[in-house]
mmCIF file of C-alpha atoms in Angstrom:
data_model
loop_
_atom_site.group_PDB
_atom_site.id
_atom_site.type_symbol
_atom_site.label_atom_id
_atom_site.label_comp_id
_atom_site.label_asym_id
_atom_site.label_seq_id
_atom_site.Cartn_x
_atom_site.Cartn_y
_atom_site.Cartn_z
ATOM 1 C CA MET K 1 71.417 -80.703 61.718
ATOM 2 C CA ILE K 2 68.073 -78.932 61.479
ATOM 3 C CA ALA K 3 66.282 -81.925 62.986
ATOM 4 C CA GLY K 4 68.820 -81.913 65.820
ATOM 5 C CA ALA K 5 68.229 -78.207 66.415
ATOM 6 C CA ASN K 6 64.477 -78.837 66.494
ATOM 7 C CA ILE K 7 64.878 -81.652 69.026
ATOM 8 C CA ALA K 8 67.181 -79.475 71.160
ATOM 9 C CA THR K 9 64.567 -76.698 71.089
ATOM 10 C CA ILE K 10 61.888 -79.139 72.268
ATOM 11 C CA ILE K 11 64.057 -80.350 75.141
ATOM 12 C CA VAL K 12 64.741 -76.779 76.290
ATOM 13 C CA THR K 13 61.045 -75.921 75.930
ATOM 14 C CA CYS K 14 60.093 -78.810 78.213
ATOM 15 C CA LEU K 15 62.759 -77.920 80.772
ATOM 16 C CA ILE K 16 61.582 -74.310 80.844
ATOM 17 C CA GLY K 17 57.919 -75.358 80.906
ATOM 18 C CA TYR K 18 58.472 -77.369 84.080
ATOM 19 C CA SER K 19 60.869 -74.890 85.702
ATOM 20 C CA ASP K 20 57.975 -73.644 87.848
ATOM 21 C CA ARG K 21 58.732 -76.555 90.190
ATOM 22 C CA LEU K 22 62.030 -74.927 91.160
ATOM 23 C CA SER K 23 61.993 -72.872 94.330
ATOM 24 C CA PRO K 24 63.687 -69.456 93.974
ATOM 25 C CA ALA K 25 65.266 -70.087 97.364
ATOM 26 C CA ASP K 26 67.266 -72.985 95.904
ATOM 27 C CA HIS K 27 67.502 -71.986 92.220
ATOM 28 C CA PRO K 28 66.970 -68.210 92.008
ATOM 29 C CA VAL K 29 68.077 -67.719 88.392
ATOM 30 C CA LEU K 30 66.639 -70.933 86.932
ATOM 31 C CA SER K 31 63.272 -70.191 88.564
ATOM 32 C CA CYS K 32 62.950 -67.089 86.330
ATOM 33 C CA VAL K 33 63.457 -68.735 82.949
ATOM 34 C CA GLY K 34 59.714 -69.264 82.543
ATOM 35 C CA MET K 35 59.580 -65.778 81.011
ATOM 36 C CA THR K 36 61.272 -67.192 77.900
ATOM 37 C CA PHE K 37 58.756 -70.028 77.409
ATOM 38 C CA PRO K 38 56.791 -68.319 74.583
ATOM 39 C CA LEU K 39 60.011 -67.678 72.642
ATOM 40 C CA PHE K 40 60.789 -71.399 72.476
ATOM 41 C CA LEU K 41 57.189 -72.212 71.601
ATOM 42 C CA LEU K 42 57.494 -69.772 68.715
ATOM 43 C CA ALA K 43 60.788 -71.389 67.656
ATOM 44 C CA ASN K 44 59.124 -74.813 67.550
ATOM 45 C CA LEU K 45 56.283 -73.343 65.487
ATOM 46 C CA LEU K 46 58.823 -71.977 62.999
ATOM 47 C CA PHE K 47 60.363 -75.439 62.747
ATOM 48 C CA LEU K 48 56.898 -76.801 61.998
ATOM 49 C CA CYS K 49 56.496 -74.294 59.151
ATOM 50 C CA PHE K 50 59.950 -75.199 57.831
ATOM 51 C CA TRP K 51 59.177 -78.932 57.714
ATOM 52 C CA LEU K 52 55.800 -78.275 56.070
ATOM 53 C CA VAL K 53 57.561 -76.469 53.222
ATOM 54 C CA PHE K 54 60.773 -78.433 52.790
ATOM 55 C CA LYS K 55 60.356 -81.931 54.264
ATOM 56 C CA PHE K 56 56.801 -82.827 55.189
ATOM 57 C CA ARG K 57 57.609 -86.243 56.685
ATOM 58 C CA MET K 58 59.615 -84.520 59.467
ATOM 59 C CA ILE K 59 56.685 -82.559 60.898
ATOM 60 C CA TRP K 60 56.297 -85.254 63.560
ATOM 61 C CA ILE K 61 59.222 -83.665 65.432
ATOM 62 C CA PRO K 62 57.624 -80.270 66.268
ATOM 63 C CA ILE K 63 54.179 -81.893 66.664
ATOM 64 C CA LEU K 64 55.644 -84.305 69.216
ATOM 65 C CA GLY K 65 57.219 -81.294 70.907
ATOM 66 C CA PHE K 66 53.839 -79.598 71.303
ATOM 67 C CA ILE K 67 52.316 -82.825 72.630
ATOM 68 C CA ILE K 68 54.920 -83.414 75.338
ATOM 69 C CA SER K 69 54.777 -79.710 76.286
ATOM 70 C CA TYR K 70 50.981 -79.732 76.506
ATOM 71 C CA VAL K 71 50.794 -79.194 80.287
ATOM 72 C CA PRO K 72 52.875 -75.970 80.414
ATOM 73 C CA ILE K 73 51.310 -74.797 77.114
ATOM 74 C CA ASN K 74 47.837 -75.167 78.617
ATOM 75 C CA ILE K 75 48.955 -73.231 81.693
ATOM 76 C CA TYR K 76 50.511 -70.448 79.644
ATOM 77 C CA MET K 77 47.676 -70.179 77.114
ATOM 78 C CA PRO K 78 44.683 -72.345 78.060
ATOM 79 C CA LEU K 79 42.912 -74.086 75.216
ATOM 80 C CA ASN K 80 39.347 -73.904 76.556
ATOM 81 C CA LEU K 81 37.488 -73.228 73.322
ATOM 82 C CA LYS K 82 33.942 -72.654 74.547
ATOM 83 C CA GLY K 83 32.762 -70.774 77.607
ATOM 84 C CA ALA K 84 30.098 -72.281 79.852
ATOM 85 C CA ASP K 85 26.788 -70.634 80.669
ATOM 86 C CA VAL K 86 27.050 -68.756 83.955
ATOM 87 C CA PRO K 87 24.462 -70.167 86.385
ATOM 88 C CA GLU K 88 22.049 -68.078 88.388
ATOM 89 C CA GLY K 89 23.483 -67.025 91.717
ATOM 90 C CA ALA K 90 27.094 -66.902 90.510
ATOM 91 C CA ILE K 91 29.318 -64.170 91.947
ATOM 92 C CA LYS K 92 31.034 -61.774 89.566
ATOM 93 C CA LEU K 93 34.573 -60.924 90.716
ATOM 94 C CA ILE K 94 36.927 -58.283 89.315
ATOM 95 C CA SER K 95 40.566 -58.112 90.404
ATOM 96 C CA TYR K 96 42.397 -55.029 89.191
ATOM 97 C CA ASN K 97 45.691 -53.279 89.904
ATOM 98 C CA VAL K 98 44.599 -49.654 89.425
ATOM 99 C CA CYS K 99 48.114 -48.133 89.491
ATOM 100 C CA GLU K 100 47.115 -45.672 92.247
ATOM 101 C CA TYR K 101 44.432 -44.304 89.904
ATOM 102 C CA GLY K 102 47.149 -42.535 87.942
ATOM 103 C CA GLY K 103 45.424 -42.992 84.582
ATOM 104 C CA ASN K 104 48.356 -44.864 83.024
ATOM 105 C CA TYR K 105 49.701 -41.494 81.827
ATOM 106 C CA LYS K 106 46.760 -41.360 79.390
ATOM 107 C CA TYR K 107 43.943 -39.889 81.449
ATOM 108 C CA GLU K 108 43.981 -36.908 83.758
ATOM 109 C CA GLN K 109 40.853 -38.278 85.404
ATOM 110 C CA GLY K 110 42.197 -41.785 85.973
ATOM 111 C CA PHE K 111 40.080 -42.477 89.035
ATOM 112 C CA GLU K 112 36.868 -41.439 87.326
ATOM 113 C CA LYS K 113 37.718 -43.635 84.339
ATOM 114 C CA ILE K 114 38.205 -46.684 86.554
ATOM 115 C CA ARG K 115 35.206 -45.855 88.755
ATOM 116 C CA ASP K 116 32.883 -45.599 85.751
ATOM 117 C CA TYR K 117 34.210 -48.881 84.355
ATOM 118 C CA LEU K 118 33.584 -50.720 87.628
ATOM 119 C CA PHE K 119 30.103 -49.257 87.994
ATOM 120 C CA GLU K 120 29.252 -50.283 84.434
ATOM 121 C CA GLU K 121 30.538 -53.846 84.932
ATOM 122 C CA ASP K 122 28.515 -54.092 88.170
ATOM 123 C CA PRO K 123 30.495 -56.874 89.888
ATOM 124 C CA ASP K 124 29.560 -58.381 93.244
ATOM 125 C CA ILE K 125 33.134 -58.205 94.547
ATOM 126 C CA VAL K 126 35.949 -55.899 93.451
ATOM 127 C CA CYS K 127 39.486 -56.563 94.717
ATOM 128 C CA LEU K 128 41.857 -53.722 93.931
ATOM 129 C CA GLN K 129 45.613 -53.481 94.259
ATOM 130 C CA GLU K 130 47.278 -50.075 94.717
ATOM 131 C CA ASP K 131 43.869 -48.952 95.954
ATOM 132 C CA VAL K 132 45.185 -45.767 97.538
ATOM 133 C CA ASP K 133 43.646 -42.315 97.386
ATOM 134 C CA THR K 134 46.850 -40.693 96.130
ATOM 135 C CA TRP K 135 45.130 -37.872 94.334
ATOM 136 C CA ARG K 136 42.819 -36.954 97.226
ATOM 137 C CA ARG K 137 39.661 -37.779 95.324
ATOM 138 C CA TYR K 138 38.116 -39.517 98.323
ATOM 139 C CA CYS K 139 37.543 -42.825 96.572
ATOM 140 C CA PHE K 140 35.295 -44.233 99.294
ATOM 141 C CA LYS K 141 32.762 -41.444 98.861
ATOM 142 C CA HIS K 142 32.395 -42.518 95.243
ATOM 143 C CA TYR K 143 32.448 -46.278 95.804
ATOM 144 C CA GLU K 144 29.881 -46.044 98.592
ATOM 145 C CA LYS K 145 27.325 -44.891 96.022
ATOM 146 C CA HIS K 146 27.502 -48.298 94.328
ATOM 147 C CA PHE K 147 29.011 -50.787 96.789
ATOM 148 C CA ALA K 148 27.479 -51.173 100.221
ATOM 149 C CA TYR K 149 30.686 -52.358 101.900
ATOM 150 C CA ASN K 150 34.181 -50.927 101.333
ATOM 151 C CA ASP K 151 37.524 -51.414 103.017
ATOM 152 C CA THR K 152 41.167 -50.695 102.166
ATOM 153 C CA VAL K 153 44.362 -51.655 103.945
ATOM 154 C CA HIS K 154 47.460 -49.480 103.384
ATOM 155 C CA PHE K 155 50.786 -51.279 103.589
ATOM 156 C CA VAL K 156 52.802 -48.088 103.263
ATOM 157 C CA HIS K 157 51.797 -44.486 102.738
ATOM 158 C CA SER K 158 54.513 -41.854 102.439
ATOM 159 C CA ASP K 159 55.665 -39.150 100.068
ATOM 160 C CA LEU K 160 58.023 -41.619 98.379
ATOM 161 C CA ASN K 161 55.942 -44.792 98.327
ATOM 162 C CA THR K 162 52.299 -45.753 98.693
ATOM 163 C CA ASN K 163 50.492 -49.058 98.326
ATOM 164 C CA GLY K 164 47.535 -50.986 99.632
ATOM 165 C CA VAL K 165 44.759 -53.375 98.654
ATOM 166 C CA GLY K 166 41.034 -52.853 98.952
ATOM 167 C CA ILE K 167 37.700 -54.603 98.603
ATOM 168 C CA HIS K 168 34.420 -53.092 97.413
ATOM 169 C CA THR K 169 31.427 -55.393 97.551
ATOM 170 C CA ARG K 170 27.697 -55.779 98.012
ATOM 171 C CA PHE K 171 28.270 -58.492 100.640
ATOM 172 C CA PRO K 172 28.659 -57.594 104.341
ATOM 173 C CA ILE K 173 32.235 -57.670 105.642
ATOM 174 C CA ILE K 174 32.377 -59.768 108.814
ATOM 175 C CA ARG K 175 36.039 -59.122 109.577
ATOM 176 C CA ARG K 176 39.445 -58.764 107.978
ATOM 177 C CA GLU K 177 42.885 -60.099 108.761
ATOM 178 C CA ARG K 178 46.254 -59.187 107.300
ATOM 179 C CA ILE K 179 48.417 -62.202 106.496
ATOM 180 C CA PRO K 180 51.825 -61.485 108.035
ATOM 181 C CA TYR K 181 54.976 -61.774 105.936
ATOM 182 C CA ARG K 182 58.081 -59.698 105.333
ATOM 183 C CA SER K 183 57.763 -56.919 102.758
ATOM 184 C CA SER K 184 58.513 -53.212 102.738
ATOM 185 C CA SER K 185 55.503 -52.201 100.637
ATOM 186 C CA ASN K 186 53.433 -55.242 99.616
ATOM 187 C CA GLY K 187 50.990 -57.485 101.389
ATOM 188 C CA SER K 188 47.984 -59.811 101.499
ATOM 189 C CA VAL K 189 44.676 -59.278 103.286
ATOM 190 C CA ALA K 190 41.907 -61.797 104.025
ATOM 191 C CA TRP K 191 38.339 -60.535 104.173
ATOM 192 C CA TYR K 192 35.489 -62.669 105.498
ATOM 193 C CA LEU K 193 32.222 -61.899 103.699
ATOM 194 C CA GLN K 194 28.691 -62.970 104.493
ATOM 195 C CA VAL K 195 27.311 -64.462 101.257
ATOM 196 C CA GLY K 196 23.876 -65.855 101.996
ATOM 197 C CA LYS K 197 24.393 -68.599 104.559
ATOM 198 C CA ASP K 198 28.079 -68.959 103.652
ATOM 199 C CA THR K 199 31.120 -67.205 105.031
ATOM 200 C CA LEU K 200 33.301 -66.549 101.993
ATOM 201 C CA LEU K 201 37.017 -65.982 102.527
ATOM 202 C CA VAL K 202 38.416 -63.537 99.959
ATOM 203 C CA ILE K 203 42.197 -63.021 99.903
ATOM 204 C CA ASN K 204 43.515 -60.022 97.969
ATOM 205 C CA ASN K 205 47.257 -59.978 97.256
ATOM 206 C CA HIS K 206 49.918 -57.690 95.913
ATOM 207 C CA PHE K 207 53.095 -59.750 96.007
ATOM 208 C CA GLU K 208 56.661 -58.477 95.697
ATOM 209 C CA GLY K 209 57.377 -56.553 92.508
ATOM 210 C CA THR K 210 60.230 -57.076 90.062
ATOM 211 C CA HIS K 211 62.133 -53.994 91.311
ATOM 212 C CA LEU K 212 63.480 -53.287 87.839
ATOM 213 C CA SER K 213 64.889 -49.798 87.475
ATOM 214 C CA LEU K 214 63.962 -47.532 84.556
ATOM 215 C CA GLU K 215 67.349 -48.280 82.974
ATOM 216 C CA GLU K 216 66.809 -52.038 83.287
ATOM 217 C CA ARG K 217 63.338 -51.765 81.738
ATOM 218 C CA GLU K 218 64.775 -49.784 78.831
ATOM 219 C CA ALA K 219 67.522 -52.387 78.434
ATOM 220 C CA TYR K 220 64.901 -55.145 78.310
ATOM 221 C CA GLN K 221 63.033 -53.304 75.558
ATOM 222 C CA GLY K 222 66.308 -52.916 73.659
ATOM 223 C CA ILE K 223 66.940 -56.654 73.877
ATOM 224 C CA ILE K 224 63.421 -57.513 72.690
ATOM 225 C CA LYS K 225 63.670 -55.087 69.751
ATOM 226 C CA GLY K 226 67.120 -56.358 68.772
ATOM 227 C CA GLU K 227 68.739 -52.951 69.222
ATOM 228 C CA MET K 228 71.760 -54.252 71.168
ATOM 229 C CA LYS K 229 74.928 -56.014 70.102
ATOM 230 C CA GLY K 230 75.903 -59.466 71.332
ATOM 231 C CA ASP K 231 78.208 -58.504 74.206
ATOM 232 C CA THR K 232 75.792 -55.852 75.478
ATOM 233 C CA VAL K 233 72.879 -58.273 75.253
ATOM 234 C CA ARG K 234 74.714 -60.826 77.395
ATOM 235 C CA LYS K 235 75.708 -58.192 79.956
ATOM 236 C CA GLU K 236 72.223 -56.649 80.238
ATOM 237 C CA SER K 237 70.506 -60.045 80.237
ATOM 238 C CA LYS K 238 72.654 -61.166 83.156
ATOM 239 C CA LYS K 239 71.782 -57.998 85.108
ATOM 240 C CA LEU K 240 68.079 -58.493 84.410
ATOM 241 C CA LEU K 241 68.181 -62.118 85.520
ATOM 242 C CA VAL K 242 69.955 -61.228 88.771
ATOM 243 C CA THR K 243 67.366 -58.551 89.600
ATOM 244 C CA LEU K 244 64.438 -60.826 88.719
ATOM 245 C CA ALA K 245 65.964 -63.710 90.686
ATOM 246 C CA GLU K 246 66.358 -61.545 93.799
ATOM 247 C CA SER K 247 62.726 -60.441 93.513
ATOM 248 C CA ALA K 248 61.535 -64.028 93.049
ATOM 249 C CA SER K 249 63.491 -65.066 96.144
ATOM 250 C CA ARG K 250 61.671 -62.427 98.191
ATOM 251 C CA ARG K 251 58.319 -63.326 96.687
ATOM 252 C CA ALA K 252 58.498 -67.098 97.325
ATOM 253 C CA PRO K 253 58.138 -66.962 101.144
ATOM 254 C CA GLN K 254 55.221 -64.547 100.735
ATOM 255 C CA ILE K 255 53.414 -67.072 98.522
ATOM 256 C CA GLU K 256 54.214 -69.846 100.968
ATOM 257 C CA LYS K 257 52.838 -67.860 103.920
ATOM 258 C CA VAL K 258 49.548 -67.284 102.085
ATOM 259 C CA CYS K 259 49.322 -70.965 101.109
ATOM 260 C CA ARG K 260 49.843 -71.890 104.763
ATOM 261 C CA TYR K 261 47.065 -69.492 105.776
ATOM 262 C CA ILE K 262 44.739 -71.137 103.250
ATOM 263 C CA GLU K 263 45.492 -74.613 104.600
ATOM 264 C CA GLU K 264 44.606 -73.381 108.099
ATOM 265 C CA HIS K 265 41.229 -72.031 106.908
ATOM 266 C CA ARG K 266 39.980 -74.810 104.640
ATOM 267 C CA GLN K 267 36.610 -74.807 106.415
ATOM 268 C CA TYR K 268 35.615 -71.766 104.315
ATOM 269 C CA PRO K 269 35.000 -71.454 100.568
ATOM 270 C CA ILE K 270 37.990 -69.420 99.377
ATOM 271 C CA LEU K 271 38.580 -66.912 96.581
ATOM 272 C CA LEU K 272 42.094 -65.629 96.062
ATOM 273 C CA CYS K 273 43.195 -63.022 93.569
ATOM 274 C CA GLY K 274 45.634 -60.227 92.917
ATOM 275 C CA ASP K 275 48.819 -59.045 91.316
ATOM 276 C CA PHE K 276 51.376 -61.848 91.620
ATOM 277 C CA ASN K 277 54.091 -60.012 89.659
ATOM 278 C CA ASP K 278 54.884 -63.435 88.203
ATOM 279 C CA THR K 279 54.119 -65.176 84.907
ATOM 280 C CA PRO K 280 52.064 -68.370 84.425
ATOM 281 C CA ILE K 281 55.277 -70.439 84.272
ATOM 282 C CA SER K 282 56.551 -69.503 87.728
ATOM 283 C CA TYR K 283 56.996 -70.949 91.191
ATOM 284 C CA SER K 284 54.431 -68.468 92.536
ATOM 285 C CA ARG K 285 51.591 -69.635 90.304
ATOM 286 C CA HIS K 286 52.560 -73.293 90.567
ATOM 287 C CA LYS K 287 52.692 -73.191 94.373
ATOM 288 C CA MET K 288 49.281 -71.508 94.567
ATOM 289 C CA ALA K 289 47.823 -73.916 91.974
ATOM 290 C CA LYS K 290 48.781 -76.827 94.239
ATOM 291 C CA THR K 291 46.715 -75.206 96.995
ATOM 292 C CA LEU K 292 43.759 -73.794 94.998
ATOM 293 C CA ASN K 293 42.362 -74.078 91.466
ATOM 294 C CA ASP K 294 43.600 -71.622 88.831
ATOM 295 C CA CYS K 295 40.409 -70.137 87.382
ATOM 296 C CA PHE K 296 41.989 -68.819 84.182
ATOM 297 C CA VAL K 297 43.668 -72.130 83.371
ATOM 298 C CA SER K 298 40.439 -74.076 83.956
ATOM 299 C CA THR K 299 37.981 -71.679 82.249
ATOM 300 C CA GLY K 300 39.922 -69.015 80.308
ATOM 301 C CA LYS K 301 41.439 -69.082 76.854
ATOM 302 C CA GLY K 302 44.441 -67.596 75.103
ATOM 303 C CA LEU K 303 47.394 -65.733 76.529
ATOM 304 C CA GLY K 304 45.363 -63.410 78.763
ATOM 305 C CA LEU K 305 48.038 -60.716 78.937
ATOM 306 C CA SER K 306 47.258 -58.598 81.991
ATOM 307 C CA TYR K 307 50.341 -56.354 82.203
ATOM 308 C CA ASN K 308 50.700 -53.922 79.318
ATOM 309 C CA GLN K 309 53.786 -51.758 79.861
ATOM 310 C CA ASN K 310 57.482 -51.651 78.928
ATOM 311 C CA GLY K 311 57.390 -54.730 76.716
ATOM 312 C CA PHE K 312 56.538 -56.946 79.697
ATOM 313 C CA HIS K 313 53.374 -58.399 78.207
ATOM 314 C CA PHE K 314 52.550 -61.275 80.541
ATOM 315 C CA ARG K 315 49.664 -62.603 82.609
ATOM 316 C CA ILE K 316 50.734 -61.656 86.119
ATOM 317 C CA ASP K 317 47.242 -61.170 87.604
ATOM 318 C CA HIS K 318 45.503 -64.346 88.740
ATOM 319 C CA VAL K 319 42.311 -65.692 90.312
ATOM 320 C CA PHE K 320 42.124 -68.943 92.296
ATOM 321 C CA CYS K 321 39.324 -70.718 94.138
ATOM 322 C CA SER K 322 38.815 -73.687 96.464
ATOM 323 C CA ASP K 323 37.260 -76.984 95.363
ATOM 324 C CA ASP K 324 33.820 -76.043 96.720
ATOM 325 C CA ILE K 325 33.580 -73.151 94.236
ATOM 326 C CA THR K 326 33.090 -73.562 90.478
ATOM 327 C CA PRO K 327 34.630 -70.862 88.224
ATOM 328 C CA TYR K 328 33.184 -69.717 84.890
ATOM 329 C CA ASN K 329 34.596 -67.771 81.939
ATOM 330 C CA CYS K 330 37.643 -66.189 83.556
ATOM 331 C CA LYS K 331 39.074 -63.512 81.256
ATOM 332 C CA ILE K 332 41.336 -60.477 80.965
ATOM 333 C CA ASP K 333 39.422 -57.346 79.959
ATOM 334 C CA SER K 334 41.627 -55.174 77.741
ATOM 335 C CA LYS K 335 38.991 -52.574 76.924
ATOM 336 C CA ILE K 336 39.908 -50.442 79.961
ATOM 337 C CA ASP K 337 43.409 -48.942 79.649
ATOM 338 C CA ALA K 338 43.520 -46.588 82.640
ATOM 339 C CA SER K 339 46.248 -48.612 84.395
ATOM 340 C CA ASP K 340 49.413 -50.518 83.549
ATOM 341 C CA HIS K 341 47.327 -53.643 84.224
ATOM 342 C CA TYR K 342 44.133 -54.936 82.688
ATOM 343 C CA PRO K 343 41.494 -56.282 85.091
ATOM 344 C CA ILE K 344 40.824 -59.996 85.397
ATOM 345 C CA ILE K 345 37.140 -61.001 85.611
ATOM 346 C CA CYS K 346 35.638 -64.294 86.730
ATOM 347 C CA TRP K 347 32.202 -65.666 87.661
ATOM 348 C CA LEU K 348 32.111 -68.120 90.559
ATOM 349 C CA LYS K 349 29.399 -70.297 92.051
ATOM 350 C CA ILE K 350 29.729 -71.371 95.683
ATOM 351 C CA GLY K 351 28.753 -74.998 96.161
ATOM 352 C CA GLY K 352 29.762 -76.151 92.678
ATOM 353 C CA LYS K 353 27.643 -76.770 89.632
ATOM 354 C CA ASP K 354 23.870 -76.951 89.759
#
């Protein structure tokens, strides 16, 4: 019976691990099950511990499970053990959702905290999401002291809602272009930068959010902590799945529009980054990874949890690049906690390896 349960767990793990192939347009609920992938990995690990203690000759079952789930495991938590030396001339990129410089409810001077962090890290390109001057601190006046070229596009700016993405860089901005798709408060912007003799296309994205209410977020925390009874868990889980499925359905055409834009501009080296609001096992990441290379999967290591609030500890911030760019040592930097996201950092060399 226990062996059967272990085998069943492995089958479900594999199905969930490859659920990122399912389009939310056709399978809205099933396309969201990737969030549960680490739970089934943990279950298989517990089976491994059980067999080690009680019946050693059966450990082949969970080990086989890890082997056949290697591809989604490596996507969820890459196993790159050693970082490569960053070559001379590589570009340092930081992508960071700054939560409107609100300080993550920890710092009254949230903007200053983030500004000082960025100045200390001294990147060549900074792509920010929610890069809006909500608190009237005149962000550009500060950024202009360190970055020669600065630009922000607001998608919406009202008393009830504000959002936009920005770029701050030492490379000249040739032009910018907003990628059109339907959204009330999110968007994607393409900036063309002059990098030496190359024109580098940088696409900064803030895709559709989860739209979970405060009550739904609290319910999710209750489920995770085991504070709910069976019937309530089923009811709240169903509500969460419906909300997440609706959000995924709105997000999918946005991803597809950006992928189409990339295909139409393949003549340029391309960097793409931003807040996907989707986990590594998702249609969003999978669709983009078929178009560009996932820098964290190819050069990062570990879980790389970039969102840090309300029990939703996932990697939802991503960096991608075209084949004519080589990424190095992509990582999530958790030492700065002035937002509900951690920044993702990557070094990239145009033209490939030396």
